[in-house]
Structure formats: structure tokens, C-alpha cells
Amino acid sequence: MKTSRLFISVFAMGTLLLPMSAYSQAEDETSIIQHITANGANEIVMPAGLAERLLPNSDIQVEEKKQNDNKPASGRMAGYRVQVFSDNNARTAKAEANAKARQIRNKFPQYQTHVMFTSPYWRLRIGDFKTRVEAEGAAAEIKTAFPTLSKEIRVVKDRVNIIAE
């Protein structure tokens, strides 16, 4: 009895699949994007790079590249920052890092301050520098302005925010 049920279900599935596969082969070769945009009234919004993967030789790819060429290069990259403070005291470290960030921001508004928590440390890092030389120059300025912090000030490698000008 079990074999006949199994045979019937496989047979039923096979009969259902045949018409579907015949239908898909009978469709014409136009892509779905051509079908949707046939009258010119529809617009397709795709994530960056999807059009290139789906349609390697399309006009969409060329238009997207033109738009990207006009944008300035910005984002995150490997660079340097000046570490001014690092502490793992759970009660006072966050407040102390924020207070020092305010002091440095007031004295050096041209530098970004970054208060960050990487368990168990609260750290204050200054700036987004592409080169170590730029970071060392800023570290020297900060040491001169805040001699009490000079023991902790050092240049560290970090992921920095770069905004093209």
C-alpha cells in the first residue's frame, strides 16, 4: 500500500511540472526589465552593482558609472589618530573621556574627537589623518596645549573617516 501512494505522489508531481516547464520554454526571449520598461513610464531602482551583474552590456551600467565618477571619494580607510585618553574605570572613564573631548574641541575645532568604548576601555582619539606625519604634527600641538596629557598622547593606527574636498 505504501508503494502505491509513493508512486501516485511522484506521478502527480511529474504531471504538474511538465506544463510549467513547457510554458517557460515557450516564452519569448525578452528580459523582465525590457518588459517592464517597454512603454517608458516605469523606473527600476536597483542597488549599486546589481544592474552590472544582471545586464553586463546595458545602458543602466554606463549611466551608473557616470554618476559615480562625479562623486568625491569618501568613506573609511586605514589611517591614523592621536590617542589622548584610555581608561577602564567603569565609573569615571566615560565622563572623563567626554570632558577631555570638550576641552580639546574648544582648543582645536579643526580636529574631530572620537570617544569610543572597546570593552573594557573608554578611549578618546583625535582626528582623521591619512599619514602618520600629519598625526604626529597634531599630537605635538596637543602636547603643547595640554602638557598634563602628554604622557598618554600617542599616534595609533585606526580606521578613519575620509571626506574628499
PDB file of C-alpha atoms in Angstrom:
ATOM      1  CA  MET A   1       0.000   0.000   0.000  1.00  0.00           C
ATOM      2  CA  LYS A   2       2.834   2.442   0.777  1.00  0.00           C
ATOM      3  CA  THR A   3       4.491   1.910  -2.600  1.00  0.00           C
ATOM      4  CA  SER A   4       1.340   2.788  -4.499  1.00  0.00           C
ATOM      5  CA  ARG A   5       0.932   6.040  -2.566  1.00  0.00           C
ATOM      6  CA  LEU A   6       4.519   6.962  -3.252  1.00  0.00           C
ATOM      7  CA  PHE A   7       4.104   6.136  -6.929  1.00  0.00           C
ATOM      8  CA  ILE A   8       0.960   8.237  -7.151  1.00  0.00           C
ATOM      9  CA  SER A   9       2.516  11.270  -5.483  1.00  0.00           C
ATOM     10  CA  VAL A  10       5.606  11.151  -7.732  1.00  0.00           C
ATOM     11  CA  PHE A  11       3.408  10.700 -10.762  1.00  0.00           C
ATOM     12  CA  ALA A  12       1.209  13.639  -9.703  1.00  0.00           C
ATOM     13  CA  MET A  13       4.236  15.878  -9.200  1.00  0.00           C
ATOM     14  CA  GLY A  14       5.634  14.881 -12.586  1.00  0.00           C
ATOM     15  CA  THR A  15       2.417  15.815 -14.349  1.00  0.00           C
ATOM     16  CA  LEU A  16       2.351  19.200 -12.642  1.00  0.00           C
ATOM     17  CA  LEU A  17       5.911  20.043 -13.618  1.00  0.00           C
ATOM     18  CA  LEU A  18       5.558  19.205 -17.301  1.00  0.00           C
ATOM     19  CA  PRO A  19       3.170  22.002 -18.218  1.00  0.00           C
ATOM     20  CA  MET A  20       5.207  24.567 -16.247  1.00  0.00           C
ATOM     21  CA  SER A  21       8.471  23.685 -17.978  1.00  0.00           C
ATOM     22  CA  ALA A  22       6.783  23.725 -21.374  1.00  0.00           C
ATOM     23  CA  TYR A  23       5.368  27.190 -20.586  1.00  0.00           C
ATOM     24  CA  SER A  24       8.734  28.619 -19.553  1.00  0.00           C
ATOM     25  CA  GLN A  25      10.349  27.381 -22.781  1.00  0.00           C
ATOM     26  CA  ALA A  26       7.539  28.835 -24.859  1.00  0.00           C
ATOM     27  CA  GLU A  27       8.085  32.409 -23.543  1.00  0.00           C
ATOM     28  CA  ASP A  28       9.904  34.805 -25.815  1.00  0.00           C
ATOM     29  CA  GLU A  29      13.464  35.875 -25.040  1.00  0.00           C
ATOM     30  CA  THR A  30      12.743  39.450 -23.783  1.00  0.00           C
ATOM     31  CA  SER A  31      14.075  40.186 -20.323  1.00  0.00           C
ATOM     32  CA  ILE A  32      11.813  41.234 -17.498  1.00  0.00           C
ATOM     33  CA  ILE A  33      13.420  44.690 -17.418  1.00  0.00           C
ATOM     34  CA  GLN A  34      12.663  45.236 -21.094  1.00  0.00           C
ATOM     35  CA  HIS A  35       9.098  44.088 -20.487  1.00  0.00           C
ATOM     36  CA  ILE A  36       8.560  46.430 -17.526  1.00  0.00           C
ATOM     37  CA  THR A  37      10.106  49.477 -19.197  1.00  0.00           C
ATOM     38  CA  ALA A  38       8.568  48.891 -22.624  1.00  0.00           C
ATOM     39  CA  ASN A  39       6.319  51.966 -22.571  1.00  0.00           C
ATOM     40  CA  GLY A  40       8.945  54.185 -20.909  1.00  0.00           C
ATOM     41  CA  ALA A  41       6.726  55.065 -17.943  1.00  0.00           C
ATOM     42  CA  ASN A  42       8.287  52.741 -15.361  1.00  0.00           C
ATOM     43  CA  GLU A  43      11.533  53.234 -13.497  1.00  0.00           C
ATOM     44  CA  ILE A  44      13.582  50.478 -11.882  1.00  0.00           C
ATOM     45  CA  VAL A  45      15.655  51.313  -8.809  1.00  0.00           C
ATOM     46  CA  MET A  46      18.399  48.787  -8.137  1.00  0.00           C
ATOM     47  CA  PRO A  47      21.180  48.560  -5.565  1.00  0.00           C
ATOM     48  CA  ALA A  48      24.605  49.590  -6.834  1.00  0.00           C
ATOM     49  CA  GLY A  49      26.225  46.873  -8.897  1.00  0.00           C
ATOM     50  CA  LEU A  50      23.059  44.805  -9.420  1.00  0.00           C
ATOM     51  CA  ALA A  51      22.461  46.162 -12.910  1.00  0.00           C
ATOM     52  CA  GLU A  52      26.021  45.284 -13.893  1.00  0.00           C
ATOM     53  CA  ARG A  53      25.616  41.706 -12.686  1.00  0.00           C
ATOM     54  CA  LEU A  54      22.202  41.229 -14.304  1.00  0.00           C
ATOM     55  CA  LEU A  55      22.801  43.099 -17.555  1.00  0.00           C
ATOM     56  CA  PRO A  56      26.525  43.257 -18.339  1.00  0.00           C
ATOM     57  CA  ASN A  57      26.133  45.335 -21.529  1.00  0.00           C
ATOM     58  CA  SER A  58      23.262  47.632 -20.650  1.00  0.00           C
ATOM     59  CA  ASP A  59      22.802  51.409 -20.691  1.00  0.00           C
ATOM     60  CA  ILE A  60      21.990  51.307 -16.975  1.00  0.00           C
ATOM     61  CA  GLN A  61      25.558  50.278 -16.205  1.00  0.00           C
ATOM     62  CA  VAL A  62      27.011  53.208 -18.160  1.00  0.00           C
ATOM     63  CA  GLU A  63      24.672  55.729 -16.505  1.00  0.00           C
ATOM     64  CA  GLU A  64      25.504  54.402 -13.030  1.00  0.00           C
ATOM     65  CA  LYS A  65      29.259  54.684 -13.695  1.00  0.00           C
ATOM     66  CA  LYS A  66      28.849  58.295 -14.871  1.00  0.00           C
ATOM     67  CA  GLN A  67      27.040  59.177 -11.633  1.00  0.00           C
ATOM     68  CA  ASN A  68      29.748  57.516  -9.506  1.00  0.00           C
ATOM     69  CA  ASP A  69      32.553  59.341 -11.357  1.00  0.00           C
ATOM     70  CA  ASN A  70      31.144  62.723 -10.267  1.00  0.00           C
ATOM     71  CA  LYS A  71      31.016  61.809  -6.563  1.00  0.00           C
ATOM     72  CA  PRO A  72      34.047  62.634  -4.398  1.00  0.00           C
ATOM     73  CA  ALA A  73      35.891  59.688  -2.910  1.00  0.00           C
ATOM     74  CA  SER A  74      34.960  59.475   0.751  1.00  0.00           C
ATOM     75  CA  GLY A  75      34.441  56.806   3.331  1.00  0.00           C
ATOM     76  CA  ARG A  76      36.530  54.838   5.780  1.00  0.00           C
ATOM     77  CA  MET A  77      40.103  53.782   5.217  1.00  0.00           C
ATOM     78  CA  ALA A  78      43.218  52.828   7.148  1.00  0.00           C
ATOM     79  CA  GLY A  79      44.849  55.868   8.691  1.00  0.00           C
ATOM     80  CA  TYR A  80      45.985  57.382  11.971  1.00  0.00           C
ATOM     81  CA  ARG A  81      44.532  59.101  15.016  1.00  0.00           C
ATOM     82  CA  VAL A  82      46.010  60.662  18.124  1.00  0.00           C
ATOM     83  CA  GLN A  83      45.014  58.779  21.264  1.00  0.00           C
ATOM     84  CA  VAL A  84      44.711  61.190  24.159  1.00  0.00           C
ATOM     85  CA  PHE A  85      42.953  59.111  26.810  1.00  0.00           C
ATOM     86  CA  SER A  86      42.387  55.452  27.658  1.00  0.00           C
ATOM     87  CA  ASP A  87      40.946  54.110  30.906  1.00  0.00           C
ATOM     88  CA  ASN A  88      38.994  51.078  32.093  1.00  0.00           C
ATOM     89  CA  ASN A  89      37.480  52.535  35.274  1.00  0.00           C
ATOM     90  CA  ALA A  90      33.790  51.696  34.818  1.00  0.00           C
ATOM     91  CA  ARG A  91      32.580  54.579  36.997  1.00  0.00           C
ATOM     92  CA  THR A  92      34.595  57.539  35.735  1.00  0.00           C
ATOM     93  CA  ALA A  93      36.192  56.734  32.378  1.00  0.00           C
ATOM     94  CA  LYS A  94      33.285  57.735  30.113  1.00  0.00           C
ATOM     95  CA  ALA A  95      32.741  61.097  31.813  1.00  0.00           C
ATOM     96  CA  GLU A  96      36.476  61.819  31.835  1.00  0.00           C
ATOM     97  CA  ALA A  97      36.818  60.973  28.125  1.00  0.00           C
ATOM     98  CA  ASN A  98      33.901  63.266  27.252  1.00  0.00           C
ATOM     99  CA  ALA A  99      35.267  66.110  29.402  1.00  0.00           C
ATOM    100  CA  LYS A 100      38.679  65.894  27.730  1.00  0.00           C
ATOM    101  CA  ALA A 101      37.000  65.743  24.309  1.00  0.00           C
ATOM    102  CA  ARG A 102      35.177  69.017  25.064  1.00  0.00           C
ATOM    103  CA  GLN A 103      38.429  70.695  26.155  1.00  0.00           C
ATOM    104  CA  ILE A 104      40.252  69.605  23.002  1.00  0.00           C
ATOM    105  CA  ARG A 105      37.319  70.535  20.749  1.00  0.00           C
ATOM    106  CA  ASN A 106      37.292  74.033  22.241  1.00  0.00           C
ATOM    107  CA  LYS A 107      41.035  74.498  21.703  1.00  0.00           C
ATOM    108  CA  PHE A 108      41.283  72.684  18.324  1.00  0.00           C
ATOM    109  CA  PRO A 109      37.945  72.869  16.482  1.00  0.00           C
ATOM    110  CA  GLN A 110      39.604  71.687  13.246  1.00  0.00           C
ATOM    111  CA  TYR A 111      40.094  68.148  14.683  1.00  0.00           C
ATOM    112  CA  GLN A 112      37.308  65.623  15.121  1.00  0.00           C
ATOM    113  CA  THR A 113      37.077  63.987  18.552  1.00  0.00           C
ATOM    114  CA  HIS A 114      36.098  60.326  18.827  1.00  0.00           C
ATOM    115  CA  VAL A 115      35.051  58.928  22.211  1.00  0.00           C
ATOM    116  CA  MET A 116      34.762  55.172  21.850  1.00  0.00           C
ATOM    117  CA  PHE A 117      34.225  52.136  24.036  1.00  0.00           C
ATOM    118  CA  THR A 118      36.044  48.894  23.312  1.00  0.00           C
ATOM    119  CA  SER A 119      35.462  46.668  26.294  1.00  0.00           C
ATOM    120  CA  PRO A 120      36.732  47.326  28.919  1.00  0.00           C
ATOM    121  CA  TYR A 121      38.366  50.614  27.801  1.00  0.00           C
ATOM    122  CA  TRP A 122      36.974  54.082  27.126  1.00  0.00           C
ATOM    123  CA  ARG A 123      39.245  55.906  24.673  1.00  0.00           C
ATOM    124  CA  LEU A 124      39.476  59.407  23.291  1.00  0.00           C
ATOM    125  CA  ARG A 125      41.055  59.689  19.867  1.00  0.00           C
ATOM    126  CA  ILE A 126      41.547  62.854  17.864  1.00  0.00           C
ATOM    127  CA  GLY A 127      41.466  63.464  14.128  1.00  0.00           C
ATOM    128  CA  ASP A 128      41.264  61.510  10.898  1.00  0.00           C
ATOM    129  CA  PHE A 129      44.731  61.553   9.372  1.00  0.00           C
ATOM    130  CA  LYS A 130      45.823  59.807   6.188  1.00  0.00           C
ATOM    131  CA  THR A 131      49.520  59.793   7.114  1.00  0.00           C
ATOM    132  CA  ARG A 132      51.481  59.250  10.290  1.00  0.00           C
ATOM    133  CA  VAL A 133      53.333  62.565   9.751  1.00  0.00           C
ATOM    134  CA  GLU A 134      50.059  64.527   9.874  1.00  0.00           C
ATOM    135  CA  ALA A 135      49.035  62.697  13.059  1.00  0.00           C
ATOM    136  CA  GLU A 136      52.404  63.328  14.721  1.00  0.00           C
ATOM    137  CA  GLY A 137      52.087  67.047  13.954  1.00  0.00           C
ATOM    138  CA  ALA A 138      48.667  67.158  15.606  1.00  0.00           C
ATOM    139  CA  ALA A 139      49.999  65.175  18.581  1.00  0.00           C
ATOM    140  CA  ALA A 140      52.765  67.752  19.065  1.00  0.00           C
ATOM    141  CA  GLU A 141      50.195  70.585  19.002  1.00  0.00           C
ATOM    142  CA  ILE A 142      48.006  68.837  21.571  1.00  0.00           C
ATOM    143  CA  LYS A 143      51.009  68.080  23.837  1.00  0.00           C
ATOM    144  CA  THR A 144      51.981  71.766  23.749  1.00  0.00           C
ATOM    145  CA  ALA A 145      48.434  72.914  24.572  1.00  0.00           C
ATOM    146  CA  PHE A 146      47.785  70.244  27.235  1.00  0.00           C
ATOM    147  CA  PRO A 147      51.080  69.314  28.932  1.00  0.00           C
ATOM    148  CA  THR A 148      49.269  67.295  31.634  1.00  0.00           C
ATOM    149  CA  LEU A 149      48.083  64.851  28.951  1.00  0.00           C
ATOM    150  CA  SER A 150      51.479  64.454  27.282  1.00  0.00           C
ATOM    151  CA  LYS A 151      52.232  61.073  28.928  1.00  0.00           C
ATOM    152  CA  GLU A 152      49.152  59.489  27.366  1.00  0.00           C
ATOM    153  CA  ILE A 153      49.273  61.127  23.929  1.00  0.00           C
ATOM    154  CA  ARG A 154      50.388  58.797  21.163  1.00  0.00           C
ATOM    155  CA  VAL A 155      49.710  58.149  17.483  1.00  0.00           C
ATOM    156  CA  VAL A 156      47.734  54.966  16.735  1.00  0.00           C
ATOM    157  CA  LYS A 157      46.590  53.206  13.577  1.00  0.00           C
ATOM    158  CA  ASP A 158      42.832  53.271  13.150  1.00  0.00           C
ATOM    159  CA  ARG A 159      40.023  53.245  10.583  1.00  0.00           C
ATOM    160  CA  VAL A 160      39.483  56.918   9.753  1.00  0.00           C
ATOM    161  CA  ASN A 161      36.726  58.879   8.026  1.00  0.00           C
ATOM    162  CA  ILE A 162      37.978  60.490   4.825  1.00  0.00           C
ATOM    163  CA  ILE A 163      35.892  63.174   3.127  1.00  0.00           C
ATOM    164  CA  ALA A 164      37.131  64.308  -0.267  1.00  0.00           C
ATOM    165  CA  GLU A 165      37.320  68.040  -0.751  1.00  0.00           C
TER     166      GLU A 165
END
